[in-house]
Amino acid sequence: MAMIGNSIEIAKQLLEKGELVAIPTETVYGLAANALNELAVLEIFKVKNRPQFDPLIVHVASIAKARELVEYFPEKAEKLAGHFWPGPLTLLLKKKSIIPDLVTSGLDTVAVRCPDHVMTLALLSELSFPLAAPSANPFGYISPTHPEHVNEQLGDKINYILDGGECHVGIESTIVGFENELPVVYRLGGLSIEKIESVAGQVSVQLNTSSNPKAPGQLKSHYAPKKKLKLGNLDELMQTYGTNRIGVLSFQYKISQIQPENQLTLSASGNLEEAAQRLFACLRALDKKNIDFILAEKVPDTGLGKAINDRLHRAASN
Ligand code: TXA
Ligand code: MG
């Protein structure tokens, strides 16, 4: 198993040697390597069992550091980064040639973000290179929001997990690109569309699901537990799947017909931030129960609710 610790120095030394380290961010844990070292980046794809057509996000300590990696910042990208970095926002920008093609899967844009986590920001500011880091889970599975989640699945393949506690946003960053200078959201995530629009004006949303999408992590079946997840009205789902050997993931309320220990609520008070923060840990916990199906309901489709519903839909397509 990997060592779990809070030494930025150990993380730094391993990364400088070209090794992988799991790092905390506010969204989910990342599996990090020197983004400018092709061999180290190749190791990320191997450890995650990730196809090379799915490009990686490059993490930086500041807007100034991001500028070193890209040809230019459209005006609205400047505004968004100014408002929301460090934070759960990834920008797709025209890359400079120092970024290896492996990182971007041959695309001419690079995904960059400045994560909002004190330890990872400290680590980044001590390194002389940016960090490429996808979520630290096997390809297609639920993203990790706790160091133990990483250890369970990748612990035998990496040496060190930098322990930054539980991720406080809990779902991946929102990915925004630019077409003719106008923002386009390619992945819903931890920064709501409403917040983005309050700074950048109206945005369009293009959530691709084809086999060669703009954001390939948006493959339809993604973020999926191993148990079959069924999404819909819980009463109707119980009529179809029964109440025996069933787990339930509801938004606020438990259901009397199902064993209480097989039920989890995302937020008893109906808070969408809390729901997002708990979503992946709840899916993991239900995935471990002795049940045949997970029945889940959608949350209100506003703010972070949109991203939560997106993840639930994808989890239901396995
Ligand atoms: O919150 C996050 O974004 C987390 C933390 C660790 O930063 N990272 C994350 O990485 O979710 P990953 O690899 O699981 O998802 C990255 C997504 C993928 O859907 C990938 O296709 C997309 O970013 N992506 C990366 N570079 C891209 C590019 N140049 N054009 C379009 N999509 C890109
Ligand atoms: Mg991922």
PDB file of N, CA and C and ligand atoms in Angstrom, residues 48 50 135 137 143 172 187 222-223, ligand 2:
ATOM      1  N   LYS A  48      -3.662   4.411 -14.268  1.00  0.00           N
ATOM      2  CA  LYS A  48      -5.119   4.601 -14.282  1.00  0.00           C
ATOM      3  C   LYS A  48      -5.823   3.689 -15.272  1.00  0.00           C
ATOM      4  N   ARG A  50      -5.908   4.344 -18.397  1.00  0.00           N
ATOM      5  CA  ARG A  50      -6.652   5.375 -19.123  1.00  0.00           C
ATOM      6  C   ARG A  50      -6.219   5.405 -20.581  1.00  0.00           C
ATOM      7  N   SER A 135      -8.129  12.663 -12.190  1.00  0.00           N
ATOM      8  CA  SER A 135      -8.635  12.161 -10.913  1.00  0.00           C
ATOM      9  C   SER A 135      -7.940  10.831 -10.599  1.00  0.00           C
ATOM     10  N   ASN A 137      -8.359   7.780  -9.772  1.00  0.00           N
ATOM     11  CA  ASN A 137      -9.173   6.559  -9.725  1.00  0.00           C
ATOM     12  C   ASN A 137      -8.895   5.760 -10.988  1.00  0.00           C
ATOM     13  N   SER A 143     -14.626   9.139  -8.809  1.00  0.00           N
ATOM     14  CA  SER A 143     -13.446   9.895  -8.370  1.00  0.00           C
ATOM     15  C   SER A 143     -13.295   9.853  -6.847  1.00  0.00           C
ATOM     16  N   GLU A 172     -15.637  17.137  -9.691  1.00  0.00           N
ATOM     17  CA  GLU A 172     -14.543  17.671 -10.484  1.00  0.00           C
ATOM     18  C   GLU A 172     -14.821  19.102 -10.950  1.00  0.00           C
ATOM     19  N   ARG A 187     -17.709  20.520 -19.493  1.00  0.00           N
ATOM     20  CA  ARG A 187     -18.031  19.590 -18.409  1.00  0.00           C
ATOM     21  C   ARG A 187     -18.611  20.389 -17.263  1.00  0.00           C
ATOM     22  N   HIS A 222     -19.399   6.857 -17.142  1.00  0.00           N
ATOM     23  CA  HIS A 222     -18.218   7.362 -16.449  1.00  0.00           C
ATOM     24  C   HIS A 222     -18.643   7.599 -15.020  1.00  0.00           C
ATOM     25  N   TYR A 223     -17.706   7.770 -14.144  1.00  0.00           N
ATOM     26  CA  TYR A 223     -18.029   8.022 -12.745  1.00  0.00           C
ATOM     27  C   TYR A 223     -18.920   6.909 -12.215  1.00  0.00           C
TER      28      TYR A 223
HETATM   29 MG    MG B   2     -11.706  11.533 -13.922  1.00  0.00          MG
END
